[in-house]
Amino acid sequence: MAAYGLYSHIQSNRRRSIALLIGLFFLVYVLVYAGALLAAALSLNADLDTLTQIAWTNLLQAAPFATIGTAVWILIAYYFHQSMIDAVTGGREIQRSDDPRLYTILENLCISRGIPTPKLKVIESDALNAFATGMNAKQYSITVTTGLLDRLDDAEIEAVLGHELTHIRNGDVRMMVVAVIIVGVISFFAELIFRLWFYNGLSFRDSRPDDRRGGGGIAIIVAIGLLAVAYLLSFLIRLALSRSREFLADAGSVELTKNPDAMISALRKIEGRGELPGATSAVMEMCIDNPREGFGELFDTHPSVESRISALVKFAGGHDPGPLALPPPADDDDDQSGPWKSAEQQTDTETSKESDARDDRGPWSQPPAEPAPAPGPWGPHRS
């Protein structure tokens, strides 16, 4: 289960990323051809061979523009995908001064392995979740929710950060971003062609003469089939992402922290509580847990929490406490002592402050006045 630094996994992710990018251009060309075939079938009265030849000619003419458009899309996603994700989730970057505890935990993990410290981002949400993004060392960042920071202790937060660091080191983050780009490009082209067809298809059909040769109907069916297949493949691309990456990231976290129980308890607390309002499915697939799944693991991007915990218990020697109920968050109106102080500690602190205020004397301050002496039978007695 020791996964951190598995070069075979890293190399596999690199090969898959390149293969997916090549497949992206292929799917774009398929969509362009389907669109050209559909347009020819709706506007011309010809047999199937003639329509396919016209569509092929149109594809060759449109291929340079499709290639440039796809490349521009990839470049935009490469440089601005983090800004897009932050806009969707509301993530904001923090520095050491904003949260010294969180920043120190991450920095210590990175120093222990000689890894550049990624950026830290926080989402104001009660959800318990975290994810990593980026395409290179300058872009890598780890995003956590405030709910995660409030409900997990330091050891559990360290385990979660170790999990996300392993995703970065193993190349899983880059792979996920490439998959998101592919889904976005294919969905955009497919929806564009469908909209053009629905808006203009009826007018094309009305303008054709009735004495057609029969090839147009078959061409329309072929074109729609190609569009449907390409659109479906854009969503099934995620099946090319090995779900073992989550097992490897859990194991990598244990190797970093030497604390399997912290990883297990973190998963138990996060389980079913990670829904990010407003986040797209692509963003949820990057998270440490995706609560939107659960219809059978065949089409899930994450293995179940139960199977991940079972692996940690079996191979890392951890102990499963079972499902955990989270304590209610502290009420700021009733307890002004802060999240790490109990009421008794706050009372002791206030008593200490009052004592300090009564005895706040410097070296030149006057000594406290002595009590007045009790009068004796011959007047006041002074020593």
mmCIF file of C-alpha atoms in Angstrom:
data_model
loop_
_atom_site.group_PDB
_atom_site.id
_atom_site.type_symbol
_atom_site.label_atom_id
_atom_site.label_comp_id
_atom_site.label_asym_id
_atom_site.label_seq_id
_atom_site.Cartn_x
_atom_site.Cartn_y
_atom_site.Cartn_z
ATOM 1 C CA MET A 1 0.000 0.000 0.000
ATOM 2 C CA ALA A 2 3.000 2.369 0.119
ATOM 3 C CA ALA A 3 2.007 4.608 -2.752
ATOM 4 C CA TYR A 4 3.900 7.820 -2.297
ATOM 5 C CA GLY A 5 6.423 8.136 -5.121
ATOM 6 C CA LEU A 6 5.192 5.147 -7.114
ATOM 7 C CA TYR A 7 6.890 5.911 -10.408
ATOM 8 C CA SER A 8 4.829 3.347 -12.306
ATOM 9 C CA HIS A 9 1.637 5.140 -11.262
ATOM 10 C CA ILE A 10 3.106 8.537 -12.131
ATOM 11 C CA GLN A 11 4.276 7.386 -15.553
ATOM 12 C CA SER A 12 0.910 5.764 -16.189
ATOM 13 C CA ASN A 13 -0.860 9.030 -15.434
ATOM 14 C CA ARG A 14 1.444 10.912 -17.802
ATOM 15 C CA ARG A 15 0.787 8.459 -20.616
ATOM 16 C CA ARG A 16 -2.938 8.637 -19.994
ATOM 17 C CA SER A 17 -2.904 12.427 -20.012
ATOM 18 C CA ILE A 18 -1.205 12.469 -23.422
ATOM 19 C CA ALA A 19 -3.538 9.792 -24.755
ATOM 20 C CA LEU A 20 -6.595 11.688 -23.522
ATOM 21 C CA LEU A 21 -5.433 14.901 -25.191
ATOM 22 C CA ILE A 22 -4.930 13.045 -28.476
ATOM 23 C CA GLY A 23 -8.361 11.464 -28.037
ATOM 24 C CA LEU A 24 -9.799 14.921 -27.419
ATOM 25 C CA PHE A 25 -8.779 16.138 -30.886
ATOM 26 C CA PHE A 26 -10.107 12.916 -32.435
ATOM 27 C CA LEU A 27 -13.506 13.392 -30.776
ATOM 28 C CA VAL A 28 -13.618 17.022 -31.903
ATOM 29 C CA TYR A 29 -13.032 15.937 -35.509
ATOM 30 C CA VAL A 30 -15.785 13.336 -35.156
ATOM 31 C CA LEU A 31 -18.151 16.045 -33.950
ATOM 32 C CA VAL A 32 -17.206 18.339 -36.825
ATOM 33 C CA TYR A 33 -17.762 15.547 -39.340
ATOM 34 C CA ALA A 34 -21.124 14.685 -37.777
ATOM 35 C CA GLY A 35 -22.142 18.330 -37.939
ATOM 36 C CA ALA A 36 -21.082 18.609 -41.570
ATOM 37 C CA LEU A 37 -22.934 15.403 -42.472
ATOM 38 C CA LEU A 38 -26.050 16.602 -40.693
ATOM 39 C CA ALA A 39 -25.938 19.981 -42.447
ATOM 40 C CA ALA A 40 -25.467 18.320 -45.853
ATOM 41 C CA ALA A 41 -28.335 15.895 -45.262
ATOM 42 C CA LEU A 42 -30.675 18.702 -44.215
ATOM 43 C CA SER A 43 -29.805 21.071 -47.042
ATOM 44 C CA LEU A 44 -29.059 18.819 -50.064
ATOM 45 C CA ASN A 45 -31.001 16.163 -51.931
ATOM 46 C CA ALA A 46 -28.396 13.495 -52.683
ATOM 47 C CA ASP A 47 -27.534 9.879 -52.065
ATOM 48 C CA LEU A 48 -25.569 8.723 -49.023
ATOM 49 C CA ASP A 49 -22.197 8.461 -50.820
ATOM 50 C CA THR A 50 -22.450 12.009 -52.114
ATOM 51 C CA LEU A 51 -23.434 13.339 -48.695
ATOM 52 C CA THR A 52 -20.537 11.579 -46.952
ATOM 53 C CA GLN A 53 -18.065 12.905 -49.535
ATOM 54 C CA ILE A 54 -19.388 16.440 -49.045
ATOM 55 C CA ALA A 55 -19.148 16.040 -45.271
ATOM 56 C CA TRP A 56 -15.561 14.750 -45.577
ATOM 57 C CA THR A 57 -14.595 17.724 -47.750
ATOM 58 C CA ASN A 58 -16.163 20.104 -45.227
ATOM 59 C CA LEU A 59 -14.285 18.363 -42.422
ATOM 60 C CA LEU A 60 -10.943 18.881 -44.172
ATOM 61 C CA GLN A 61 -11.783 22.549 -44.662
ATOM 62 C CA ALA A 62 -12.920 23.022 -41.063
ATOM 63 C CA ALA A 63 -10.186 20.898 -39.420
ATOM 64 C CA PRO A 64 -7.651 23.768 -39.074
ATOM 65 C CA PHE A 65 -10.247 25.954 -37.372
ATOM 66 C CA ALA A 66 -11.374 23.112 -35.104
ATOM 67 C CA THR A 67 -7.752 22.374 -34.187
ATOM 68 C CA ILE A 68 -7.017 26.013 -33.384
ATOM 69 C CA GLY A 69 -10.230 26.352 -31.380
ATOM 70 C CA THR A 70 -9.475 23.234 -29.350
ATOM 71 C CA ALA A 71 -5.891 24.337 -28.721
ATOM 72 C CA VAL A 72 -7.082 27.745 -27.546
ATOM 73 C CA TRP A 73 -9.573 26.067 -25.228
ATOM 74 C CA ILE A 74 -6.801 23.904 -23.761
ATOM 75 C CA LEU A 75 -4.536 26.928 -23.251
ATOM 76 C CA ILE A 76 -7.301 28.866 -21.525
ATOM 77 C CA ALA A 77 -8.084 25.918 -19.273
ATOM 78 C CA TYR A 78 -4.369 25.380 -18.592
ATOM 79 C CA TYR A 79 -3.784 28.885 -17.318
ATOM 80 C CA PHE A 80 -7.179 29.831 -15.905
ATOM 81 C CA HIS A 81 -8.767 26.602 -14.669
ATOM 82 C CA GLN A 82 -7.989 27.493 -11.061
ATOM 83 C CA SER A 83 -9.668 30.882 -11.410
ATOM 84 C CA MET A 84 -12.721 29.171 -12.904
ATOM 85 C CA ILE A 85 -12.872 26.668 -10.039
ATOM 86 C CA ASP A 86 -12.480 29.442 -7.458
ATOM 87 C CA ALA A 87 -15.291 31.378 -9.128
ATOM 88 C CA VAL A 88 -17.577 28.343 -8.861
ATOM 89 C CA THR A 89 -16.653 27.327 -5.300
ATOM 90 C CA GLY A 90 -15.809 30.708 -3.782
ATOM 91 C CA GLY A 91 -12.301 29.637 -2.810
ATOM 92 C CA ARG A 92 -9.854 32.289 -1.622
ATOM 93 C CA GLU A 93 -6.115 32.027 -1.123
ATOM 94 C CA ILE A 94 -4.747 32.382 2.393
ATOM 95 C CA GLN A 95 -1.285 33.092 3.744
ATOM 96 C CA ARG A 96 0.496 32.007 6.900
ATOM 97 C CA SER A 97 -0.798 35.032 8.797
ATOM 98 C CA ASP A 98 -4.396 34.071 7.995
ATOM 99 C CA ASP A 99 -4.199 30.570 9.494
ATOM 100 C CA PRO A 100 -0.780 29.737 10.998
ATOM 101 C CA ARG A 101 -1.962 26.343 12.230
ATOM 102 C CA LEU A 102 -3.109 25.102 8.822
ATOM 103 C CA TYR A 103 -0.168 26.600 6.962
ATOM 104 C CA THR A 104 2.346 25.049 9.398
ATOM 105 C CA ILE A 105 0.797 21.578 9.075
ATOM 106 C CA LEU A 106 1.062 21.702 5.279
ATOM 107 C CA GLU A 107 4.551 23.192 5.312
ATOM 108 C CA ASN A 108 5.867 20.522 7.682
ATOM 109 C CA LEU A 109 4.525 17.765 5.419
ATOM 110 C CA CYS A 110 6.194 19.337 2.398
ATOM 111 C CA ILE A 111 9.508 19.857 4.191
ATOM 112 C CA SER A 112 9.561 16.227 5.310
ATOM 113 C CA ARG A 113 9.582 15.107 1.667
ATOM 114 C CA GLY A 114 11.317 18.033 -0.007
ATOM 115 C CA ILE A 115 8.185 19.076 -1.905
ATOM 116 C CA PRO A 116 7.414 22.683 -2.884
ATOM 117 C CA THR A 117 4.575 23.941 -0.727
ATOM 118 C CA PRO A 118 1.414 24.388 -2.831
ATOM 119 C CA LYS A 119 -0.928 27.316 -2.380
ATOM 120 C CA LEU A 120 -3.605 27.081 0.281
ATOM 121 C CA LYS A 121 -7.204 28.044 -0.424
ATOM 122 C CA VAL A 122 -10.267 28.042 1.823
ATOM 123 C CA ILE A 123 -13.968 27.777 0.931
ATOM 124 C CA GLU A 124 -16.509 29.250 3.346
ATOM 125 C CA SER A 125 -18.794 26.235 3.613
ATOM 126 C CA ASP A 126 -20.109 23.899 6.294
ATOM 127 C CA ALA A 127 -19.305 20.951 4.018
ATOM 128 C CA LEU A 128 -16.382 18.705 4.938
ATOM 129 C CA ASN A 129 -14.235 18.321 1.852
ATOM 130 C CA ALA A 130 -10.922 19.135 0.211
ATOM 131 C CA PHE A 131 -9.365 18.886 -3.234
ATOM 132 C CA ALA A 132 -6.145 19.684 -5.085
ATOM 133 C CA THR A 133 -5.805 21.375 -8.476
ATOM 134 C CA GLY A 134 -3.058 22.514 -10.840
ATOM 135 C CA MET A 135 -1.063 21.474 -13.889
ATOM 136 C CA ASN A 136 2.467 22.246 -12.686
ATOM 137 C CA ALA A 137 4.425 23.143 -9.557
ATOM 138 C CA LYS A 138 3.611 26.858 -9.895
ATOM 139 C CA GLN A 139 -0.129 26.191 -10.127
ATOM 140 C CA TYR A 140 -0.634 23.442 -7.551
ATOM 141 C CA SER A 141 -3.003 24.384 -4.756
ATOM 142 C CA ILE A 142 -4.965 22.599 -2.041
ATOM 143 C CA THR A 143 -8.436 23.841 -1.157
ATOM 144 C CA VAL A 144 -10.216 22.974 2.093
ATOM 145 C CA THR A 145 -13.563 24.024 3.497
ATOM 146 C CA THR A 146 -14.061 25.886 6.768
ATOM 147 C CA GLY A 147 -16.324 23.051 7.871
ATOM 148 C CA LEU A 148 -13.396 20.653 7.547
ATOM 149 C CA LEU A 149 -11.154 22.943 9.598
ATOM 150 C CA ASP A 150 -13.775 23.342 12.321
ATOM 151 C CA ARG A 151 -14.706 19.669 12.706
ATOM 152 C CA LEU A 152 -11.367 17.858 12.257
ATOM 153 C CA ASP A 153 -8.499 17.901 14.722
ATOM 154 C CA ASP A 154 -4.899 18.632 13.747
ATOM 155 C CA ALA A 155 -3.971 14.986 13.125
ATOM 156 C CA GLU A 156 -6.988 14.473 10.851
ATOM 157 C CA ILE A 157 -6.326 17.700 8.953
ATOM 158 C CA GLU A 158 -2.735 16.579 8.484
ATOM 159 C CA ALA A 159 -3.993 13.272 7.055
ATOM 160 C CA VAL A 160 -6.289 15.078 4.592
ATOM 161 C CA LEU A 161 -3.484 17.399 3.465
ATOM 162 C CA GLY A 162 -1.210 14.378 3.051
ATOM 163 C CA HIS A 163 -3.869 12.740 0.882
ATOM 164 C CA GLU A 164 -4.041 15.785 -1.412
ATOM 165 C CA LEU A 165 -0.246 16.114 -1.538
ATOM 166 C CA THR A 166 -0.037 12.526 -2.724
ATOM 167 C CA HIS A 167 -2.513 13.312 -5.505
ATOM 168 C CA ILE A 168 -0.206 16.129 -6.601
ATOM 169 C CA ARG A 169 2.937 14.018 -6.424
ATOM 170 C CA ASN A 170 1.400 11.051 -8.240
ATOM 171 C CA GLY A 171 0.110 13.186 -11.104
ATOM 172 C CA ASP A 172 -3.564 12.517 -10.356
ATOM 173 C CA VAL A 173 -4.385 16.235 -10.229
ATOM 174 C CA ARG A 174 -3.024 16.887 -13.724
ATOM 175 C CA MET A 175 -4.945 13.886 -14.998
ATOM 176 C CA MET A 176 -8.212 15.129 -13.537
ATOM 177 C CA VAL A 177 -7.766 18.606 -15.003
ATOM 178 C CA VAL A 178 -7.156 17.106 -18.463
ATOM 179 C CA ALA A 179 -10.319 15.021 -18.110
ATOM 180 C CA VAL A 180 -12.317 18.109 -17.129
ATOM 181 C CA ILE A 181 -10.968 19.951 -20.192
ATOM 182 C CA ILE A 182 -12.030 17.089 -22.473
ATOM 183 C CA VAL A 183 -15.538 16.957 -21.040
ATOM 184 C CA GLY A 184 -15.862 20.730 -21.421
ATOM 185 C CA VAL A 185 -14.678 20.817 -25.044
ATOM 186 C CA ILE A 186 -16.792 17.877 -26.239
ATOM 187 C CA SER A 187 -19.871 19.074 -24.390
ATOM 188 C CA PHE A 188 -19.485 22.550 -25.905
ATOM 189 C CA PHE A 189 -19.125 21.291 -29.499
ATOM 190 C CA ALA A 190 -21.909 18.734 -29.149
ATOM 191 C CA GLU A 191 -24.320 21.238 -27.660
ATOM 192 C CA LEU A 192 -23.421 23.785 -30.357
ATOM 193 C CA ILE A 193 -24.197 21.325 -33.153
ATOM 194 C CA PHE A 194 -27.430 20.171 -31.513
ATOM 195 C CA ARG A 195 -28.598 23.766 -31.093
ATOM 196 C CA LEU A 196 -27.795 24.623 -34.710
ATOM 197 C CA TRP A 197 -29.678 21.545 -35.855
ATOM 198 C CA PHE A 198 -32.794 22.192 -33.761
ATOM 199 C CA TYR A 199 -32.911 25.893 -34.660
ATOM 200 C CA ASN A 200 -32.273 25.459 -38.389
ATOM 201 C CA GLY A 201 -33.249 21.871 -39.116
ATOM 202 C CA LEU A 202 -36.903 22.579 -39.785
ATOM 203 C CA SER A 203 -36.151 25.402 -42.223
ATOM 204 C CA PHE A 204 -33.628 23.213 -44.054
ATOM 205 C CA ARG A 205 -36.143 20.393 -44.268
ATOM 206 C CA ASP A 206 -38.895 22.653 -45.612
ATOM 207 C CA SER A 207 -36.626 24.071 -48.322
ATOM 208 C CA ARG A 208 -35.801 20.654 -49.816
ATOM 209 C CA PRO A 209 -37.833 19.188 -52.637
ATOM 210 C CA ASP A 210 -39.972 16.181 -51.864
ATOM 211 C CA ASP A 211 -38.451 13.930 -54.560
ATOM 212 C CA ARG A 212 -35.376 12.946 -52.528
ATOM 213 C CA ARG A 213 -33.244 9.890 -53.231
ATOM 214 C CA GLY A 214 -33.391 8.476 -49.710
ATOM 215 C CA GLY A 215 -29.781 9.050 -48.661
ATOM 216 C CA GLY A 216 -30.609 12.033 -46.488
ATOM 217 C CA GLY A 217 -32.529 10.043 -43.873
ATOM 218 C CA ILE A 218 -29.701 7.550 -43.388
ATOM 219 C CA ALA A 219 -27.142 10.360 -43.222
ATOM 220 C CA ILE A 220 -29.156 12.102 -40.508
ATOM 221 C CA ILE A 221 -29.309 8.900 -38.469
ATOM 222 C CA VAL A 222 -25.529 8.367 -38.845
ATOM 223 C CA ALA A 223 -24.809 11.977 -37.882
ATOM 224 C CA ILE A 224 -27.027 11.845 -34.809
ATOM 225 C CA GLY A 225 -25.420 8.557 -33.808
ATOM 226 C CA LEU A 226 -21.928 10.047 -34.056
ATOM 227 C CA LEU A 227 -22.990 13.058 -32.002
ATOM 228 C CA ALA A 228 -24.538 10.868 -29.332
ATOM 229 C CA VAL A 229 -21.490 8.588 -29.131
ATOM 230 C CA ALA A 230 -19.048 11.504 -28.857
ATOM 231 C CA TYR A 231 -21.213 13.213 -26.247
ATOM 232 C CA LEU A 232 -21.471 9.994 -24.231
ATOM 233 C CA LEU A 233 -17.727 9.347 -24.469
ATOM 234 C CA SER A 234 -17.050 12.793 -23.045
ATOM 235 C CA PHE A 235 -18.746 11.677 -19.827
ATOM 236 C CA LEU A 236 -17.299 8.173 -19.854
ATOM 237 C CA ILE A 237 -13.787 9.608 -20.121
ATOM 238 C CA ARG A 238 -13.659 9.598 -16.352
ATOM 239 C CA LEU A 239 -13.764 5.794 -16.438
ATOM 240 C CA ALA A 240 -10.242 6.013 -17.854
ATOM 241 C CA LEU A 241 -9.223 7.468 -14.500
ATOM 242 C CA SER A 242 -8.230 4.610 -12.271
ATOM 243 C CA ARG A 243 -10.192 4.643 -9.025
ATOM 244 C CA SER A 244 -7.122 3.127 -7.392
ATOM 245 C CA ARG A 245 -5.756 6.687 -7.199
ATOM 246 C CA GLU A 246 -7.838 7.221 -4.035
ATOM 247 C CA PHE A 247 -6.442 4.083 -2.403
ATOM 248 C CA LEU A 248 -2.934 5.225 -3.338
ATOM 249 C CA ALA A 249 -3.540 8.725 -2.000
ATOM 250 C CA ASP A 250 -4.839 7.304 1.311
ATOM 251 C CA ALA A 251 -1.774 5.096 1.566
ATOM 252 C CA GLY A 252 0.505 8.011 0.673
ATOM 253 C CA SER A 253 -1.036 10.056 3.457
ATOM 254 C CA VAL A 254 -0.343 7.261 5.945
ATOM 255 C CA GLU A 255 3.252 7.069 4.748
ATOM 256 C CA LEU A 256 3.628 10.814 5.255
ATOM 257 C CA THR A 257 1.950 11.073 8.658
ATOM 258 C CA LYS A 258 2.625 7.566 10.051
ATOM 259 C CA ASN A 259 -0.908 7.747 11.450
ATOM 260 C CA PRO A 260 -3.464 5.458 9.744
ATOM 261 C CA ASP A 261 -6.042 6.067 12.476
ATOM 262 C CA ALA A 262 -6.097 9.789 11.663
ATOM 263 C CA MET A 263 -6.810 9.053 7.993
ATOM 264 C CA ILE A 264 -9.582 6.624 8.943
ATOM 265 C CA SER A 265 -11.260 8.994 11.406
ATOM 266 C CA ALA A 266 -10.994 11.839 8.877
ATOM 267 C CA LEU A 267 -12.767 9.706 6.259
ATOM 268 C CA ARG A 268 -15.449 8.759 8.781
ATOM 269 C CA LYS A 269 -16.130 12.403 9.593
ATOM 270 C CA ILE A 270 -16.097 13.468 5.934
ATOM 271 C CA GLU A 271 -18.290 10.564 4.786
ATOM 272 C CA GLY A 272 -21.553 11.890 3.335
ATOM 273 C CA ARG A 273 -20.854 15.461 4.485
ATOM 274 C CA GLY A 274 -18.868 16.801 1.531
ATOM 275 C CA GLU A 275 -21.534 18.286 -0.738
ATOM 276 C CA LEU A 276 -20.322 21.675 -2.035
ATOM 277 C CA PRO A 277 -23.329 23.837 -3.001
ATOM 278 C CA GLY A 278 -23.006 25.210 -6.514
ATOM 279 C CA ALA A 279 -20.016 23.036 -7.424
ATOM 280 C CA THR A 280 -20.124 21.229 -10.756
ATOM 281 C CA SER A 281 -19.761 17.470 -11.073
ATOM 282 C CA ALA A 282 -16.249 17.990 -12.439
ATOM 283 C CA VAL A 283 -15.220 19.794 -9.247
ATOM 284 C CA MET A 284 -16.820 17.153 -7.018
ATOM 285 C CA GLU A 285 -14.860 14.445 -8.825
ATOM 286 C CA MET A 286 -11.647 16.139 -7.633
ATOM 287 C CA CYS A 287 -12.677 16.092 -3.969
ATOM 288 C CA ILE A 288 -11.489 13.652 -1.334
ATOM 289 C CA ASP A 289 -15.065 12.311 -1.200
ATOM 290 C CA ASN A 290 -17.888 12.686 -3.708
ATOM 291 C CA PRO A 291 -21.258 12.333 -1.942
ATOM 292 C CA ARG A 292 -23.128 12.601 -5.264
ATOM 293 C CA GLU A 293 -22.195 9.014 -6.080
ATOM 294 C CA GLY A 294 -23.734 5.906 -4.681
ATOM 295 C CA PHE A 295 -25.599 4.266 -7.587
ATOM 296 C CA GLY A 296 -23.061 1.480 -7.873
ATOM 297 C CA GLU A 297 -19.299 1.744 -7.973
ATOM 298 C CA LEU A 298 -19.023 0.778 -11.643
ATOM 299 C CA PHE A 299 -19.534 4.388 -12.790
ATOM 300 C CA ASP A 300 -18.159 6.108 -9.677
ATOM 301 C CA THR A 301 -14.960 8.129 -9.743
ATOM 302 C CA HIS A 302 -14.280 7.280 -6.079
ATOM 303 C CA PRO A 303 -14.318 3.935 -4.316
ATOM 304 C CA SER A 304 -16.643 3.813 -1.336
ATOM 305 C CA VAL A 305 -15.425 5.086 2.017
ATOM 306 C CA GLU A 306 -16.017 1.627 3.466
ATOM 307 C CA SER A 307 -13.665 -0.008 0.956
ATOM 308 C CA ARG A 308 -11.013 2.668 1.510
ATOM 309 C CA ILE A 309 -11.173 2.228 5.277
ATOM 310 C CA SER A 310 -11.078 -1.559 4.937
ATOM 311 C CA ALA A 311 -7.876 -1.225 2.901
ATOM 312 C CA LEU A 312 -6.309 1.020 5.549
ATOM 313 C CA VAL A 313 -7.266 -1.410 8.308
ATOM 314 C CA LYS A 314 -5.962 -4.418 6.374
ATOM 315 C CA PHE A 315 -2.728 -3.021 4.968
ATOM 316 C CA ALA A 316 -1.837 -0.098 7.251
ATOM 317 C CA GLY A 317 -2.898 -1.526 10.592
ATOM 318 C CA GLY A 318 -5.493 1.159 11.317
ATOM 319 C CA HIS A 319 -8.542 0.869 13.554
ATOM 320 C CA ASP A 320 -12.023 1.679 12.323
ATOM 321 C CA PRO A 321 -14.220 3.428 14.926
ATOM 322 C CA GLY A 322 -17.275 3.065 12.709
ATOM 323 C CA PRO A 323 -19.520 5.922 11.593
ATOM 324 C CA LEU A 324 -18.872 9.057 13.638
ATOM 325 C CA ALA A 325 -21.421 11.640 14.745
ATOM 326 C CA LEU A 326 -20.045 15.160 14.649
ATOM 327 C CA PRO A 327 -20.525 17.456 17.646
ATOM 328 C CA PRO A 328 -22.596 20.580 16.988
ATOM 329 C CA PRO A 329 -20.544 23.663 16.088
ATOM 330 C CA ALA A 330 -19.833 26.151 18.843
ATOM 331 C CA ASP A 331 -22.387 28.977 19.220
ATOM 332 C CA ASP A 332 -20.501 32.246 19.062
ATOM 333 C CA ASP A 333 -23.312 34.105 20.846
ATOM 334 C CA ASP A 334 -23.267 31.808 23.854
ATOM 335 C CA ASP A 335 -19.536 31.159 24.027
ATOM 336 C CA GLN A 336 -17.173 33.981 23.295
ATOM 337 C CA SER A 337 -14.204 31.966 24.478
ATOM 338 C CA GLY A 338 -13.140 30.801 20.984
ATOM 339 C CA PRO A 339 -13.243 27.360 19.432
ATOM 340 C CA TRP A 340 -10.440 25.875 21.512
ATOM 341 C CA LYS A 341 -11.539 26.959 25.029
ATOM 342 C CA SER A 342 -14.170 25.406 27.210
ATOM 343 C CA ALA A 343 -16.398 27.399 29.534
ATOM 344 C CA GLU A 344 -14.291 26.372 32.546
ATOM 345 C CA GLN A 345 -11.111 27.490 30.767
ATOM 346 C CA GLN A 346 -12.750 30.802 29.900
ATOM 347 C CA THR A 347 -13.779 31.331 33.558
ATOM 348 C CA ASP A 348 -10.229 30.582 34.700
ATOM 349 C CA THR A 349 -8.881 32.981 32.094
ATOM 350 C CA GLU A 350 -11.200 35.785 33.198
ATOM 351 C CA THR A 351 -10.281 35.205 36.860
ATOM 352 C CA SER A 352 -6.603 35.317 35.937
ATOM 353 C CA LYS A 353 -7.110 38.547 34.019
ATOM 354 C CA GLU A 354 -8.865 40.150 37.007
ATOM 355 C CA SER A 355 -6.025 39.051 39.257
ATOM 356 C CA ASP A 356 -3.469 40.482 36.855
ATOM 357 C CA ALA A 357 -5.385 43.745 36.712
ATOM 358 C CA ARG A 358 -5.351 44.015 40.531
ATOM 359 C CA ASP A 359 -1.643 43.248 40.660
ATOM 360 C CA ASP A 360 -0.431 45.135 37.572
ATOM 361 C CA ARG A 361 2.425 47.053 39.193
ATOM 362 C CA GLY A 362 5.679 48.134 37.701
ATOM 363 C CA PRO A 363 8.987 48.582 39.567
ATOM 364 C CA TRP A 364 8.179 52.245 40.370
ATOM 365 C CA SER A 365 4.564 51.810 41.362
ATOM 366 C CA GLN A 366 3.450 52.539 44.937
ATOM 367 C CA PRO A 367 2.973 49.553 47.215
ATOM 368 C CA PRO A 368 -0.614 48.749 48.076
ATOM 369 C CA ALA A 369 -2.031 50.620 51.030
ATOM 370 C CA GLU A 370 -1.959 48.694 54.302
ATOM 371 C CA PRO A 371 -5.223 48.226 56.186
ATOM 372 C CA ALA A 372 -5.863 50.750 58.984
ATOM 373 C CA PRO A 373 -4.627 49.469 62.374
ATOM 374 C CA ALA A 374 -7.211 48.499 64.923
ATOM 375 C CA PRO A 375 -7.332 51.031 67.847
ATOM 376 C CA GLY A 376 -6.027 49.826 71.185
ATOM 377 C CA PRO A 377 -6.885 51.053 74.657
ATOM 378 C CA TRP A 378 -4.210 53.820 74.433
ATOM 379 C CA GLY A 379 -4.868 54.788 70.802
ATOM 380 C CA PRO A 380 -3.856 53.308 67.481
ATOM 381 C CA HIS A 381 -0.990 50.853 67.701
ATOM 382 C CA ARG A 382 1.606 50.861 64.916
ATOM 383 C CA SER A 383 4.522 48.515 64.641
#
